[in-house]
Tab-separated table of N, CA and C in Angstrom:
chain	number	residue	atom	x	y	z
A	1	UNK	N	0.824	-1.189	0.000
A	1	UNK	CA	0.000	0.000	0.000
A	1	UNK	C	0.868	1.254	0.000
A	2	UNK	N	1.961	1.214	0.715
A	2	UNK	CA	2.844	2.374	0.783
A	2	UNK	C	3.492	2.653	-0.574
A	3	UNK	N	3.794	1.597	-1.349
A	3	UNK	CA	4.405	1.792	-2.660
A	3	UNK	C	3.473	2.554	-3.599
A	4	UNK	N	2.200	2.253	-3.551
A	4	UNK	CA	1.243	2.955	-4.403
A	4	UNK	C	1.222	4.429	-4.041
A	5	UNK	N	1.266	4.715	-2.757
A	5	UNK	CA	1.261	6.091	-2.290
A	5	UNK	C	2.497	6.828	-2.796
A	6	UNK	N	3.648	6.180	-2.737
A	6	UNK	CA	4.880	6.817	-3.212
A	6	UNK	C	4.827	7.073	-4.703
A	7	UNK	N	4.337	6.085	-5.466
A	7	UNK	CA	4.298	6.275	-6.915
A	7	UNK	C	3.291	7.357	-7.280
A	8	UNK	N	2.218	7.469	-6.524
A	8	UNK	CA	1.261	8.547	-6.766
A	8	UNK	C	1.878	9.899	-6.515
A	9	UNK	N	2.629	10.018	-5.427
A	9	UNK	CA	3.296	11.282	-5.112
A	9	UNK	C	4.346	11.603	-6.168
A	10	UNK	N	5.062	10.585	-6.619
A	10	UNK	CA	6.080	10.802	-7.653
A	10	UNK	C	5.414	11.242	-8.952
A	11	UNK	N	4.275	10.648	-9.258
A	11	UNK	CA	3.540	11.040	-10.461
A	11	UNK	C	3.071	12.483	-10.382
A	12	UNK	N	2.602	12.886	-9.204
A	12	UNK	CA	2.183	14.275	-9.010
A	12	UNK	C	3.357	15.227	-9.181
A	13	UNK	N	4.515	14.834	-8.643
A	13	UNK	CA	5.704	15.679	-8.779
A	13	UNK	C	6.120	15.814	-10.240
A	14	UNK	N	6.053	14.694	-10.979
A	14	UNK	CA	6.402	14.750	-12.404
A	14	UNK	C	5.422	15.631	-13.168
A	15	UNK	N	4.148	15.527	-12.828
A	15	UNK	CA	3.142	16.349	-13.494
A	15	UNK	C	3.359	17.824	-13.169
A	16	UNK	N	3.657	18.114	-11.910
A	16	UNK	CA	3.950	19.503	-11.521
A	16	UNK	C	5.187	20.029	-12.249
A	17	UNK	N	6.200	19.180	-12.378
A	17	UNK	CA	7.416	19.587	-13.079
A	17	UNK	C	7.128	19.833	-14.564
A	18	UNK	N	6.296	18.996	-15.157
A	18	UNK	CA	5.931	19.169	-16.559
A	18	UNK	C	5.179	20.482	-16.752
A	19	UNK	N	4.244	20.767	-15.865
A	19	UNK	CA	3.478	22.014	-15.948
A	19	UNK	C	4.407	23.219	-15.816
A	20	UNK	N	5.320	23.167	-14.865
A	20	UNK	CA	6.267	24.272	-14.680
A	20	UNK	C	7.129	24.459	-15.924
A	21	UNK	N	7.571	23.360	-16.519
A	21	UNK	CA	8.388	23.438	-17.731
A	21	UNK	C	7.595	24.044	-18.888
A	22	UNK	N	6.340	23.662	-19.009
A	22	UNK	CA	5.523	24.209	-20.087
A	22	UNK	C	5.264	25.698	-19.898
A	23	UNK	N	5.082	26.154	-18.653
A	23	UNK	CA	4.929	27.601	-18.409
A	23	UNK	C	6.209	28.341	-18.784
A	24	UNK	N	7.348	27.728	-18.507
A	24	UNK	CA	8.632	28.329	-18.891
A	24	UNK	C	8.694	28.481	-20.413
A	25	UNK	N	8.246	27.461	-21.125
A	25	UNK	CA	8.242	27.517	-22.590
A	25	UNK	C	7.271	28.577	-23.106
A	26	UNK	N	6.151	28.764	-22.427
A	26	UNK	CA	5.206	29.814	-22.799
A	26	UNK	C	5.877	31.176	-22.670
A	27	UNK	N	6.623	31.372	-21.584
A	27	UNK	CA	7.328	32.645	-21.402
A	27	UNK	C	8.360	32.859	-22.508
A	28	UNK	N	9.061	31.800	-22.894
A	28	UNK	CA	10.018	31.911	-24.006
A	28	UNK	C	9.309	32.287	-25.305
A	29	UNK	N	8.195	31.650	-25.573
A	29	UNK	CA	7.434	31.975	-26.777
A	29	UNK	C	6.946	33.416	-26.747
A	30	UNK	N	6.495	33.889	-25.593
A	30	UNK	CA	6.065	35.288	-25.483
A	30	UNK	C	7.199	36.238	-25.842
A	31	UNK	N	8.387	35.921	-25.369
A	31	UNK	CA	9.556	36.742	-25.682
A	31	UNK	C	9.851	36.704	-27.176
A	32	UNK	N	9.790	35.522	-27.766
A	32	UNK	CA	10.035	35.387	-29.208
A	32	UNK	C	8.994	36.161	-30.022
A	33	UNK	N	7.745	36.118	-29.582
A	33	UNK	CA	6.684	36.851	-30.271
A	33	UNK	C	6.969	38.346	-30.229
A	34	UNK	N	7.294	38.848	-29.043
A	34	UNK	CA	7.580	40.281	-28.906
A	34	UNK	C	8.779	40.702	-29.756
A	35	UNK	N	9.804	39.877	-29.784
A	35	UNK	CA	10.987	40.191	-30.594
A	35	UNK	C	10.646	40.239	-32.079
A	36	UNK	N	9.845	39.295	-32.544
A	36	UNK	CA	9.470	39.263	-33.959
A	36	UNK	C	8.590	40.461	-34.308
A	37	UNK	N	7.656	40.784	-33.434
A	37	UNK	CA	6.806	41.943	-33.671
A	37	UNK	C	7.646	43.226	-33.728
A	38	UNK	N	8.591	43.348	-32.802
A	38	UNK	CA	9.451	44.543	-32.771
A	38	UNK	C	10.335	44.600	-34.013
A	39	UNK	N	10.822	43.463	-34.462
A	39	UNK	CA	11.685	43.426	-35.647
A	39	UNK	C	10.941	43.947	-36.871
A	40	UNK	N	9.684	43.532	-36.998
A	40	UNK	CA	8.888	43.932	-38.158
A	40	UNK	C	8.205	45.288	-37.930
A	41	UNK	N	7.950	45.608	-36.669
A	41	UNK	CA	7.288	46.866	-36.345
A	41	UNK	C	5.772	46.801	-36.398
A	42	UNK	N	5.233	45.589	-36.376
A	42	UNK	CA	3.772	45.394	-36.388
A	42	UNK	C	3.410	44.576	-35.150
A	43	UNK	N	2.537	45.149	-34.315
A	43	UNK	CA	2.202	44.517	-33.041
A	43	UNK	C	0.757	44.024	-32.973
A	44	UNK	N	-0.040	44.358	-33.969
A	44	UNK	CA	-1.452	43.977	-33.996
A	44	UNK	C	-1.626	42.754	-34.890
A	45	UNK	N	-2.045	41.646	-34.284
A	45	UNK	CA	-2.189	40.392	-35.030
A	45	UNK	C	-3.275	40.476	-36.104
A	46	UNK	N	-4.140	41.476	-36.040
A	46	UNK	CA	-5.207	41.628	-37.029
A	46	UNK	C	-4.742	42.347	-38.300
A	47	UNK	N	-3.564	42.949	-38.231
A	47	UNK	CA	-3.034	43.663	-39.397
A	47	UNK	C	-2.580	42.663	-40.466
A	48	UNK	N	-2.807	42.983	-41.736
A	48	UNK	CA	-2.388	42.067	-42.808
A	48	UNK	C	-0.864	41.920	-42.898
A	49	UNK	N	-0.134	42.891	-42.372
A	49	UNK	CA	1.329	42.820	-42.431
A	49	UNK	C	1.932	42.165	-41.187
A	50	UNK	N	1.075	41.620	-40.319
A	50	UNK	CA	1.584	40.957	-39.110
A	50	UNK	C	2.470	39.787	-39.534
A	51	UNK	N	3.628	39.648	-38.896
A	51	UNK	CA	4.574	38.601	-39.322
A	51	UNK	C	4.025	37.180	-39.116
A	52	UNK	N	4.189	36.370	-40.140
A	52	UNK	CA	3.711	34.983	-40.092
A	52	UNK	C	4.389	34.201	-38.975
A	53	UNK	N	5.667	34.456	-38.757
A	53	UNK	CA	6.396	33.753	-37.695
A	53	UNK	C	5.772	34.050	-36.328
A	54	UNK	N	5.423	35.304	-36.085
A	54	UNK	CA	4.792	35.669	-34.818
A	54	UNK	C	3.425	35.003	-34.690
A	55	UNK	N	2.690	34.931	-35.790
A	55	UNK	CA	1.382	34.267	-35.768
A	55	UNK	C	1.528	32.788	-35.437
A	56	UNK	N	2.533	32.152	-36.023
A	56	UNK	CA	2.791	30.736	-35.725
A	56	UNK	C	3.192	30.540	-34.268
A	57	UNK	N	4.036	31.431	-33.766
A	57	UNK	CA	4.451	31.344	-32.364
A	57	UNK	C	3.257	31.548	-31.430
A	58	UNK	N	2.364	32.457	-31.794
A	58	UNK	CA	1.156	32.681	-30.989
A	58	UNK	C	0.305	31.414	-30.935
A	59	UNK	N	0.164	30.759	-32.069
A	59	UNK	CA	-0.628	29.526	-32.121
A	59	UNK	C	0.005	28.448	-31.242
A	60	UNK	N	1.314	28.314	-31.318
A	60	UNK	CA	2.017	27.341	-30.473
A	60	UNK	C	1.816	27.665	-28.999
A	61	UNK	N	1.954	28.964	-28.654
A	61	UNK	CA	1.775	29.392	-27.272
A	61	UNK	C	0.356	29.092	-26.791
A	62	UNK	N	-0.623	29.418	-27.606
A	62	UNK	CA	-2.011	29.187	-27.226
A	62	UNK	C	-2.297	27.697	-27.023
A	63	UNK	N	-1.717	26.850	-27.876
A	63	UNK	CA	-1.877	25.404	-27.708
A	63	UNK	C	-1.243	24.930	-26.400
A	64	UNK	N	-0.071	25.467	-26.080
A	64	UNK	CA	0.575	25.090	-24.816
A	64	UNK	C	-0.261	25.521	-23.623
A	65	UNK	N	-0.808	26.725	-23.665
A	65	UNK	CA	-1.628	27.210	-22.551
A	65	UNK	C	-2.854	26.311	-22.380
A	66	UNK	N	-3.442	25.883	-23.482
A	66	UNK	CA	-4.580	24.971	-23.426
A	66	UNK	C	-4.174	23.628	-22.808
A	67	UNK	N	-3.041	23.121	-23.223
A	67	UNK	CA	-2.528	21.862	-22.675
A	67	UNK	C	-2.249	21.991	-21.184
A	68	UNK	N	-1.666	23.107	-20.796
A	68	UNK	CA	-1.372	23.341	-19.378
A	68	UNK	C	-2.665	23.326	-18.574
A	69	UNK	N	-3.706	23.959	-19.099
A	69	UNK	CA	-4.989	23.969	-18.411
A	69	UNK	C	-5.517	22.563	-18.170
A	70	UNK	N	-5.414	21.718	-19.178
A	70	UNK	CA	-5.866	20.329	-19.020
A	70	UNK	C	-5.015	19.584	-18.008
A	71	UNK	N	-3.702	19.795	-18.060
A	71	UNK	CA	-2.816	19.130	-17.098
A	71	UNK	C	-3.071	19.609	-15.678
A	72	UNK	N	-3.339	20.896	-15.515
A	72	UNK	CA	-3.634	21.420	-14.174
A	72	UNK	C	-4.932	20.835	-13.639
A	73	UNK	N	-5.918	20.647	-14.518
A	73	UNK	CA	-7.166	19.997	-14.099
A	73	UNK	C	-6.897	18.559	-13.670
A	74	UNK	N	-6.065	17.862	-14.426
A	74	UNK	CA	-5.725	16.481	-14.084
A	74	UNK	C	-4.990	16.439	-12.752
A	75	UNK	N	-4.058	17.357	-12.541
A	75	UNK	CA	-3.315	17.394	-11.283
A	75	UNK	C	-4.258	17.671	-10.115
A	76	UNK	N	-5.215	18.563	-10.334
A	76	UNK	CA	-6.167	18.909	-9.285
A	76	UNK	C	-7.040	17.715	-8.930
A	77	UNK	N	-7.551	17.013	-9.952
A	77	UNK	CA	-8.407	15.868	-9.686
A	77	UNK	C	-7.614	14.718	-9.066
A	78	UNK	N	-6.360	14.591	-9.439
A	78	UNK	CA	-5.513	13.544	-8.853
A	78	UNK	C	-5.247	13.837	-7.374
A	79	UNK	N	-4.966	15.096	-7.060
A	79	UNK	CA	-4.687	15.432	-5.654
A	79	UNK	C	-5.951	15.346	-4.804
A	80	UNK	N	-7.110	15.642	-5.382
A	80	UNK	CA	-8.361	15.539	-4.634
A	80	UNK	C	-8.724	14.082	-4.380
A	81	UNK	N	-8.366	13.195	-5.316
A	81	UNK	CA	-8.664	11.780	-5.162
A	81	UNK	C	-7.780	11.103	-4.134
A	82	UNK	N	-6.618	11.695	-3.883
A	82	UNK	CA	-5.659	11.075	-2.948
A	82	UNK	C	-6.037	11.297	-1.506
């Protein structure tokens, strides 16, 4: 019984570490987006001259944020079940 408890705690720690790593990557993407926007001089994603690279980075960032939300829900339900 104690082994299951340890593996559950280890799983929670790995999930927390994964979430933290993904937030770090989101921050990196935000920096890359700002740099690309500044390089081109267009900051409004609705403008036709908005850089494609920044748009792609935004999509990647948004997907990561969505994934993080799902992982945080899983972590929450796992900790509540324990």
